[in-house]
PDB file of C-alpha atoms in Angstrom:
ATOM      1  CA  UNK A  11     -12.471  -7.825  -2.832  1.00 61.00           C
ATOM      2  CA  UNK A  12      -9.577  -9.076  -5.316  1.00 67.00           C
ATOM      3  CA  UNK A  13      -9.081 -12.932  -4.836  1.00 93.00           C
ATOM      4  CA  UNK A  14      -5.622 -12.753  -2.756  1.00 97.00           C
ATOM      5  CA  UNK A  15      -5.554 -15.220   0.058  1.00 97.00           C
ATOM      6  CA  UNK A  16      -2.595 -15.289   2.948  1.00 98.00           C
ATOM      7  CA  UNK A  17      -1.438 -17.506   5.058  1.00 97.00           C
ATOM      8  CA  UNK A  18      -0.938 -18.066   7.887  1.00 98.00           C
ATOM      9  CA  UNK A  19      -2.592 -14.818   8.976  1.00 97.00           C
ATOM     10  CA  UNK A  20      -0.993 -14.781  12.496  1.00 98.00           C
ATOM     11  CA  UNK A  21       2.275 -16.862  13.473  1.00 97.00           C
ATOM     12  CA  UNK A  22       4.748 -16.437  16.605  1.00 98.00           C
ATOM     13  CA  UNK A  23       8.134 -17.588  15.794  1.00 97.00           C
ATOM     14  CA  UNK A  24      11.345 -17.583  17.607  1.00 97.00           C
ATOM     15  CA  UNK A  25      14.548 -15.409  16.740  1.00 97.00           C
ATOM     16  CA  UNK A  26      17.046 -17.335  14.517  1.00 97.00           C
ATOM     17  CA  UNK A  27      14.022 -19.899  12.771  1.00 96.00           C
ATOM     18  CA  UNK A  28      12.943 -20.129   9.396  1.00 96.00           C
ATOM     19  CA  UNK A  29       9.704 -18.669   8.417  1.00 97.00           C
ATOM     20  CA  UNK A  30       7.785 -18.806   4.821  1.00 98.00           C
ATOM     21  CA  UNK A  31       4.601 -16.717   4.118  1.00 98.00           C
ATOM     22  CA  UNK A  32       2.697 -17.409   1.133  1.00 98.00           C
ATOM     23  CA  UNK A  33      -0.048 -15.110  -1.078  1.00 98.00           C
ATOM     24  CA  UNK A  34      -2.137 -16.901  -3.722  1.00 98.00           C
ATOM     25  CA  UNK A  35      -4.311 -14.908  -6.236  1.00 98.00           C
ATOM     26  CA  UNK A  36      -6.769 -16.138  -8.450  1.00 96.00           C
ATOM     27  CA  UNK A  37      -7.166 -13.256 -10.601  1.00 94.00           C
ATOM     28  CA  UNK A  38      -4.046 -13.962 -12.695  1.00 93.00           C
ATOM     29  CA  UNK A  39      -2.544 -10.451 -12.258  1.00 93.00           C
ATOM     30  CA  UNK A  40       1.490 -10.320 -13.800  1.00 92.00           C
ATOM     31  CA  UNK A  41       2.345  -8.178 -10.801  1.00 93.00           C
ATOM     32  CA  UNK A  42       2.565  -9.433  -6.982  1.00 95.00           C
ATOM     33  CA  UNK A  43       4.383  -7.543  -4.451  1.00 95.00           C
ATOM     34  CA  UNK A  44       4.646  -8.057  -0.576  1.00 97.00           C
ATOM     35  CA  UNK A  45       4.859  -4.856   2.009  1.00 97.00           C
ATOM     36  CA  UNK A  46       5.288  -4.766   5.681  1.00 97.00           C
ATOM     37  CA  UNK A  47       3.852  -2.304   7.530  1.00 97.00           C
ATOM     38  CA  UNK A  48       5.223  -0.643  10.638  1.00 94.00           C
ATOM     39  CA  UNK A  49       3.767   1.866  12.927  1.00 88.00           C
ATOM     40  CA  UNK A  50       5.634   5.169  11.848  1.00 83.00           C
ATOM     41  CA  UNK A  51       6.729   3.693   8.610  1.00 86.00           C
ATOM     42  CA  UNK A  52       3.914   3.412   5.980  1.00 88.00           C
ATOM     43  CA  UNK A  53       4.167   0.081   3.881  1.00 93.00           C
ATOM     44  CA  UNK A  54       7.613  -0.412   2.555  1.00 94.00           C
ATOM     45  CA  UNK A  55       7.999  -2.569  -0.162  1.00 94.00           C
ATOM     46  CA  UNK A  56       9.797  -5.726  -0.030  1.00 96.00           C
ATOM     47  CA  UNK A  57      10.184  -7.691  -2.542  1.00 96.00           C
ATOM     48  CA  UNK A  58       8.126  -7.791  -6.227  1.00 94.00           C
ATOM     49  CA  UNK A  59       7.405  -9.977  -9.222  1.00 95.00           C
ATOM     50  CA  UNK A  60       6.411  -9.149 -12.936  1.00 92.00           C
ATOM     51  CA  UNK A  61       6.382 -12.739 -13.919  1.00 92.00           C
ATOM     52  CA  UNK A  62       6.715 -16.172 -13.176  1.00 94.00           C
ATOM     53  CA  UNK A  63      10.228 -16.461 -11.612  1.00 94.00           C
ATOM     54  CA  UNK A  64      10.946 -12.769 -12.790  1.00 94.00           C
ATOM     55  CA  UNK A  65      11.440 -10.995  -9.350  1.00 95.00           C
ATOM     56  CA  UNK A  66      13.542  -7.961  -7.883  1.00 93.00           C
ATOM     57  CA  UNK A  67      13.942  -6.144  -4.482  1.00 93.00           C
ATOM     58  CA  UNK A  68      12.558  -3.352  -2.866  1.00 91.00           C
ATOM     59  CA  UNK A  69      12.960  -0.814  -0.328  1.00 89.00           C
ATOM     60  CA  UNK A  70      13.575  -3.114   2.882  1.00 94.00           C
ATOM     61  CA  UNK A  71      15.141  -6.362   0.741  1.00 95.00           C
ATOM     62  CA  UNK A  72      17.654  -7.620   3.288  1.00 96.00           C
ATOM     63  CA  UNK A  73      16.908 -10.967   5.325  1.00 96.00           C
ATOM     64  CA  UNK A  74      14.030 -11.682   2.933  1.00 98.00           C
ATOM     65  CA  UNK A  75      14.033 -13.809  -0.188  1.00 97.00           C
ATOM     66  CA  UNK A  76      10.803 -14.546  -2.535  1.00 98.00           C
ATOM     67  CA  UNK A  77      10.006 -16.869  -5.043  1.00 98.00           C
ATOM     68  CA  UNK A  78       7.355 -17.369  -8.099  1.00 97.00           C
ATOM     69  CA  UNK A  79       7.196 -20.645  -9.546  1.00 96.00           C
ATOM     70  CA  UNK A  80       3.298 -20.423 -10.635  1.00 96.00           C
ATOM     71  CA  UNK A  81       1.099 -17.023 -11.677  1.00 96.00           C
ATOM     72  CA  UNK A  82      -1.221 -17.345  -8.879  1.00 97.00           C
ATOM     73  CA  UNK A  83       1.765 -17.864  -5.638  1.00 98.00           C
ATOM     74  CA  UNK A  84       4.044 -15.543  -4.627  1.00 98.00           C
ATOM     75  CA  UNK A  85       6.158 -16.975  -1.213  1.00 98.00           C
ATOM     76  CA  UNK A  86       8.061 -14.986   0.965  1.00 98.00           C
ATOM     77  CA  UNK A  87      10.780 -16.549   3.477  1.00 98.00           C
ATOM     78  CA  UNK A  88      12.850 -15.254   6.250  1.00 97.00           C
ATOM     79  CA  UNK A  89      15.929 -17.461   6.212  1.00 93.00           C
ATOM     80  CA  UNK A  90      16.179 -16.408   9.564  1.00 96.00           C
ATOM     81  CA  UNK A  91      14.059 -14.367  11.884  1.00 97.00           C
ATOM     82  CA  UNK A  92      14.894 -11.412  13.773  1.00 97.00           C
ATOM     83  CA  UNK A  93      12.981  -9.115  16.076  1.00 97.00           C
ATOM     84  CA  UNK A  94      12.996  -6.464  13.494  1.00 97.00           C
ATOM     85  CA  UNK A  95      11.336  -8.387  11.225  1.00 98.00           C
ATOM     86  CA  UNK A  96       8.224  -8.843  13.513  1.00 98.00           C
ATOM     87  CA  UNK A  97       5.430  -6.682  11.762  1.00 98.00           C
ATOM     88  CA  UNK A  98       2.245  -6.923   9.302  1.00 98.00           C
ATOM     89  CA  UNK A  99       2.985  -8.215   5.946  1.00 98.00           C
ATOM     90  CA  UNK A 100       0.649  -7.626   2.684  1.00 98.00           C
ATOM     91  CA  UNK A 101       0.683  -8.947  -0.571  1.00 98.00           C
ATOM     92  CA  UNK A 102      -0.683  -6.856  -3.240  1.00 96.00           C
ATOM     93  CA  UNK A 103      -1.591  -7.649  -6.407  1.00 95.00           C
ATOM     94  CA  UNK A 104      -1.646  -5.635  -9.997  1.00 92.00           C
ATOM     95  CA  UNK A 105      -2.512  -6.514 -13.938  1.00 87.00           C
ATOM     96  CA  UNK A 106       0.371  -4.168 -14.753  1.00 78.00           C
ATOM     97  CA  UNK A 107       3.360  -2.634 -12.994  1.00 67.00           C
ATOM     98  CA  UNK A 108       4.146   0.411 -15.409  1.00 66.00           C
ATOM     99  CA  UNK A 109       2.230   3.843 -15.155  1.00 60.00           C
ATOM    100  CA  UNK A 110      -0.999   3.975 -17.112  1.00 62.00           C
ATOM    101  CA  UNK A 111      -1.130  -0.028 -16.915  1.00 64.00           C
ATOM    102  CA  UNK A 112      -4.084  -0.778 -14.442  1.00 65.00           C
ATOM    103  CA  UNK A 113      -1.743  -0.786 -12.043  1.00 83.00           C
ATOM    104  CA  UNK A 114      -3.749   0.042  -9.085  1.00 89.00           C
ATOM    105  CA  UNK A 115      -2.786  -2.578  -6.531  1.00 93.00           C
ATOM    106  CA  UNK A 116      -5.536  -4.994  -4.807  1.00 95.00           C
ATOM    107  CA  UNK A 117      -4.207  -6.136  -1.000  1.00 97.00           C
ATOM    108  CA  UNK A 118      -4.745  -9.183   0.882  1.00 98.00           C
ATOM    109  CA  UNK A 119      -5.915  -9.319   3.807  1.00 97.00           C
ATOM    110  CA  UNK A 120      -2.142  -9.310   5.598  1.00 97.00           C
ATOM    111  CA  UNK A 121      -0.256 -11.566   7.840  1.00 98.00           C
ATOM    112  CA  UNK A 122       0.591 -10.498  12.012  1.00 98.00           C
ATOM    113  CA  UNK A 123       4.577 -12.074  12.275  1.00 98.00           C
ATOM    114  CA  UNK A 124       5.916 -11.595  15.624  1.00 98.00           C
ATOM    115  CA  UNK A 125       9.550 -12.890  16.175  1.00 97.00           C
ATOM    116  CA  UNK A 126      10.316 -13.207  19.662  1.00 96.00           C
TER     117      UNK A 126
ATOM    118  CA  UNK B  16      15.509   7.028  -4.724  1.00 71.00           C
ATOM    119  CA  UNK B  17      12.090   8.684  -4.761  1.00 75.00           C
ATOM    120  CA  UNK B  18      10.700   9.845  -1.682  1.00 87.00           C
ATOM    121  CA  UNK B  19       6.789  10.787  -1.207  1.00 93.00           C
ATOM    122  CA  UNK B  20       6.146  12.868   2.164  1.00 95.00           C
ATOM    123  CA  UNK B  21       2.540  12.866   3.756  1.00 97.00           C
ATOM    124  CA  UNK B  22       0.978  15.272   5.854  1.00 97.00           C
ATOM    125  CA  UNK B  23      -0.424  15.677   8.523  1.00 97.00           C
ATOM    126  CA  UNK B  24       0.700  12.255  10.354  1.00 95.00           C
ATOM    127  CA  UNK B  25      -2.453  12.508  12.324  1.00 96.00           C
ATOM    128  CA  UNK B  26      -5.588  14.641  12.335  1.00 97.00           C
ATOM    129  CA  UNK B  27      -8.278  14.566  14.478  1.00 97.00           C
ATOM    130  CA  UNK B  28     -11.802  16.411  13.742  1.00 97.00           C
ATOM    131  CA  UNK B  29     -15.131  16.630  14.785  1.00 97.00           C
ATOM    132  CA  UNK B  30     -17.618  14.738  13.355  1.00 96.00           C
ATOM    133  CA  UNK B  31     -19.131  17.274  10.163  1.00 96.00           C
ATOM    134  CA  UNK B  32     -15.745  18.973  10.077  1.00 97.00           C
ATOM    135  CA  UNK B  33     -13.678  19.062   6.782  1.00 98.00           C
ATOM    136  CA  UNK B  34     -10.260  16.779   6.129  1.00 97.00           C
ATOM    137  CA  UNK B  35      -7.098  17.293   4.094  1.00 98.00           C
ATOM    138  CA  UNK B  36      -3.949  15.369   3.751  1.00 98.00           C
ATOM    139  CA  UNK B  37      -1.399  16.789   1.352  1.00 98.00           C
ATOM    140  CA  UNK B  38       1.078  14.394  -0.443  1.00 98.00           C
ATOM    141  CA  UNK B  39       4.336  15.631  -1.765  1.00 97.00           C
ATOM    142  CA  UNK B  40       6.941  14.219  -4.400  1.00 95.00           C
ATOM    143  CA  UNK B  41      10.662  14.364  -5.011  1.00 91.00           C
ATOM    144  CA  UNK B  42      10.292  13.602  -8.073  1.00 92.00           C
ATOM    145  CA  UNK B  43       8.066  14.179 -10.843  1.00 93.00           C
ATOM    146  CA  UNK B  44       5.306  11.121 -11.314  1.00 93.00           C
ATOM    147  CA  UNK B  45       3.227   9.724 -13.802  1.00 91.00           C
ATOM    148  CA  UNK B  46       0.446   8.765 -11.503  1.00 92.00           C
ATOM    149  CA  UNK B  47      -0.787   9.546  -7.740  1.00 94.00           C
ATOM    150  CA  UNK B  48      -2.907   6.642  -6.249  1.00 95.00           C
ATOM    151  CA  UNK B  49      -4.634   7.204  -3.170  1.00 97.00           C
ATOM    152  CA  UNK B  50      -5.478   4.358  -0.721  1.00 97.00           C
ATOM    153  CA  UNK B  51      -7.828   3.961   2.630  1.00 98.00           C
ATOM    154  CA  UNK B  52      -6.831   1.496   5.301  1.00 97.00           C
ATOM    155  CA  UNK B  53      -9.629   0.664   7.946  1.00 97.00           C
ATOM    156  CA  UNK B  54      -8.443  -0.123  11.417  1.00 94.00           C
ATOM    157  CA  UNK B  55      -7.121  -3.619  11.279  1.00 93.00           C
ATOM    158  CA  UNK B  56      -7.734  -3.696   8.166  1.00 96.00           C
ATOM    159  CA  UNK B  57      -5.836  -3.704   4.255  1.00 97.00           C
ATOM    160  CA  UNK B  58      -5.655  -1.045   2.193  1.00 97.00           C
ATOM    161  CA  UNK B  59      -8.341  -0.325  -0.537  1.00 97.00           C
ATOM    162  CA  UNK B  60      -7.848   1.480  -3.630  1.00 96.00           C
ATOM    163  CA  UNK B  61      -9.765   4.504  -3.921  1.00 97.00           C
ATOM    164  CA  UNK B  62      -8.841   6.284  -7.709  1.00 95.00           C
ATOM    165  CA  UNK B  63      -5.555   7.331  -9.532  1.00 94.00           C
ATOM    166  CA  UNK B  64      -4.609  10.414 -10.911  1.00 95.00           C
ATOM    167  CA  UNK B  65      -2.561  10.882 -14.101  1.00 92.00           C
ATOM    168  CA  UNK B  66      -3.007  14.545 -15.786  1.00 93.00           C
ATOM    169  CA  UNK B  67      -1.656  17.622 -14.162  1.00 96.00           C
ATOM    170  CA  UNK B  68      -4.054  19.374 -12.754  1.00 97.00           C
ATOM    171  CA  UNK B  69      -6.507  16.846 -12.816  1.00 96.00           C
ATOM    172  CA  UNK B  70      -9.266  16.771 -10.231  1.00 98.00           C
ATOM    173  CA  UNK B  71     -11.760  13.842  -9.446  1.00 97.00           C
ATOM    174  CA  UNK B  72     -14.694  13.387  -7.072  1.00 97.00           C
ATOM    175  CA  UNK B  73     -16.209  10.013  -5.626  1.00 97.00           C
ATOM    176  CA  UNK B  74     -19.375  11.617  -3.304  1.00 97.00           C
ATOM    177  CA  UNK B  75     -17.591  13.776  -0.490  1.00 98.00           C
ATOM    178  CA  UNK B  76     -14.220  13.109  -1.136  1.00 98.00           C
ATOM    179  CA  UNK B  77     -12.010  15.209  -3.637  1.00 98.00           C
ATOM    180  CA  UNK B  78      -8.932  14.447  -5.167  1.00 98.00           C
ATOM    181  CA  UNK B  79      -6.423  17.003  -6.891  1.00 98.00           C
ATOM    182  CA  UNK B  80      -3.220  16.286  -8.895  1.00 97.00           C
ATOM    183  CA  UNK B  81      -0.914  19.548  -8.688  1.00 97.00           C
ATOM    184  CA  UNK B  82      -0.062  21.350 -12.105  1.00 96.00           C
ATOM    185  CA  UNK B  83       3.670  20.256 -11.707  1.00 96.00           C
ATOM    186  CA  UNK B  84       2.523  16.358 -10.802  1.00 95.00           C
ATOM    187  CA  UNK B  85       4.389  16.170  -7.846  1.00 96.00           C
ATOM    188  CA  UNK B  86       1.827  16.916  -5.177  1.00 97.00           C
ATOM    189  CA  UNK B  87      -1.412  15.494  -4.354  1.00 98.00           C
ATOM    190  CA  UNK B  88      -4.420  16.269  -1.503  1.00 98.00           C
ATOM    191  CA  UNK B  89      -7.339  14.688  -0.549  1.00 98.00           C
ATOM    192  CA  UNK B  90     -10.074  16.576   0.505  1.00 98.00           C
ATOM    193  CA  UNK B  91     -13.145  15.198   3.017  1.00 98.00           C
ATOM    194  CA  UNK B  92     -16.415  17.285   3.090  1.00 98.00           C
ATOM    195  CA  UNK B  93     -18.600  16.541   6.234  1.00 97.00           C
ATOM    196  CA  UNK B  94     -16.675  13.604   8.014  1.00 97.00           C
ATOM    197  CA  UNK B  95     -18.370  11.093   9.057  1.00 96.00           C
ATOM    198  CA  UNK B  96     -17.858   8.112  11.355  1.00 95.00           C
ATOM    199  CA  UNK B  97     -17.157   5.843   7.808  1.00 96.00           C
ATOM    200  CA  UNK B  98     -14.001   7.565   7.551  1.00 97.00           C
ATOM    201  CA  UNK B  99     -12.118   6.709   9.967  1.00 97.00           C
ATOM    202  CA  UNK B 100      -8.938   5.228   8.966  1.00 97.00           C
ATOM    203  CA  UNK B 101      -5.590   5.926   7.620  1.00 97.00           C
ATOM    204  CA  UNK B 102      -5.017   7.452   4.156  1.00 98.00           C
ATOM    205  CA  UNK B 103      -2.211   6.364   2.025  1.00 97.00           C
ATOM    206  CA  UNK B 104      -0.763   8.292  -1.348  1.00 97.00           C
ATOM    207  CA  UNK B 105       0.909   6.326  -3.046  1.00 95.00           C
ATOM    208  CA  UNK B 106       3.307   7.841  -6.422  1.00 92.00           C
ATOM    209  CA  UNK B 107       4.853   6.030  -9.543  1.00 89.00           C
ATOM    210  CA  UNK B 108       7.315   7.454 -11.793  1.00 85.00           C
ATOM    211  CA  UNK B 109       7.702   7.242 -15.347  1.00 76.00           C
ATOM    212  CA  UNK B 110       9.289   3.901 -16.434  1.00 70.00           C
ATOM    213  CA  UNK B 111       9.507   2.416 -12.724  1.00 71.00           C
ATOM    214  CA  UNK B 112       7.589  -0.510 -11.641  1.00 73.00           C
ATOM    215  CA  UNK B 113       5.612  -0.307  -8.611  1.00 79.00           C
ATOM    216  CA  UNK B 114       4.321   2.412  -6.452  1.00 87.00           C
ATOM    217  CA  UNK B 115       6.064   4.570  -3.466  1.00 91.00           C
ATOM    218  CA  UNK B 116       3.502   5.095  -0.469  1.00 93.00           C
ATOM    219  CA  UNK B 117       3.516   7.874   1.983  1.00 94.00           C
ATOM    220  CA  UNK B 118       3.645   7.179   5.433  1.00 95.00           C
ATOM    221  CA  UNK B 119      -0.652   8.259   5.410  1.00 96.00           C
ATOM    222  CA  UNK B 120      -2.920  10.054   7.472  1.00 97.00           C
ATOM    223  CA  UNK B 121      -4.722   8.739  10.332  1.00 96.00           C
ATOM    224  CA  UNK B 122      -8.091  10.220  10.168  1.00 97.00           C
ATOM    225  CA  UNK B 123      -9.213  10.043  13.875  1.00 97.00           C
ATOM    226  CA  UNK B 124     -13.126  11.263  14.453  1.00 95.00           C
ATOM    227  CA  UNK B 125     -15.100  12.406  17.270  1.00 88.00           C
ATOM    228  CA  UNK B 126     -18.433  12.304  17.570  1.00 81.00           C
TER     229      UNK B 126
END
């Protein structure tokens, strides 16, 4: 497997709280991306970077905000938690982003968030 | 924005018996990249496709690229108990970053 750690891998938080997951990579891919995954839904992408502080949204952007400050971390924070946002959250990881660019994408191992 | 359908949702077989989940595009892509998701688990990569018509084969599983590149299948010979799991296309289009996944395939096997 790709060198993408996450953590924490399980948390419980409460509705209305401030929550930050992180992904760190030692492969020094450009490209890291975070998912959640939802029963019914696939993985929907978040939020993505192609560089150190170079980032843009996803499909599901809203209530989330990332940030890339070194190659190897990519954070992800919920400003403020909701139910809705309780699900599985990957990070992925890719040497390119463009088609034809190794840009198969390498997953970590995910994190369980449940907002209650 | 581009939307990538996946079917069947769910499939369950016997154990020996053959498995296809077809993948379908909006849009025309560039590449198709098919991932496998154990239970409780993260998805792996398992291959990309980028020519029209293009057909690859890792062991007993097939993958085809459709003519027009906007549909995709995967094809099991022989399941076996290994494959359980859920199957994920996922599509890129020219010029985009990223990849759009399908909602996948839960491969569901009785012995």
């Amino acid at each position: 497997d790709a060198g993408i750690t996450q953590s924490p891998r399980h948390k419980v938080t409460e509705t209305g709280t401030p929550v930050t997951l992180r992904c760190h990579q030692t492969e020094n891919h450009r490209y890291m991306y975070w998912y959640r995954q939802d029963p019914g839904h696939g993985l929907r992408l978040i939020h993505y970077s192609y560089g150190v502080k170079d980032t843009d949204k996803g499909e599901v952007s809203d209530g989330y905000s990332v940030s890339r400050s070194k190659t190897e971390d990519f954070l992800l924070t919920l400003e403020s938690a909701t139910s809705s946002q309780t699900s599985v959250y990957f990070c992925a990881i890719s040497e390119g982003g463009l088609a034809g660019s190794y840009n198969e994408q390498f997953f970590g191992p995910g994190t369980r968030l449940t907002v209650l | 924005g581009q939307q990538v359908m996946q079917i069947p949702q769910y499939q369950h077989v016997q154990e020996g018996e053959d498995f296809t989940t077809y993948c379908n595009s909006s849009t025309t892509l560039s590449n198709i990249q098919w991932y496998k998701q154990r239970p409780g688990g993260h998805p792996v990569f398992l291959i990309q496709l980028v020519k029209s018509g293009e057909v690859k084969k890792q062991k007993r599983l097939t993958f085809q690229f459709g003519e027009a590149k906007k549909n995709s299948s995967l094809h099991i010979t022989a399941t076996q108990t290994t494959d359980v799991g859920t199957y994920f296309c996922a599509g890129q289009e020219g010029g985009a970053d990223g990849l759009t996944f399908g909602k996948g395939t839960h491969l569901i096997i009785q012995p």
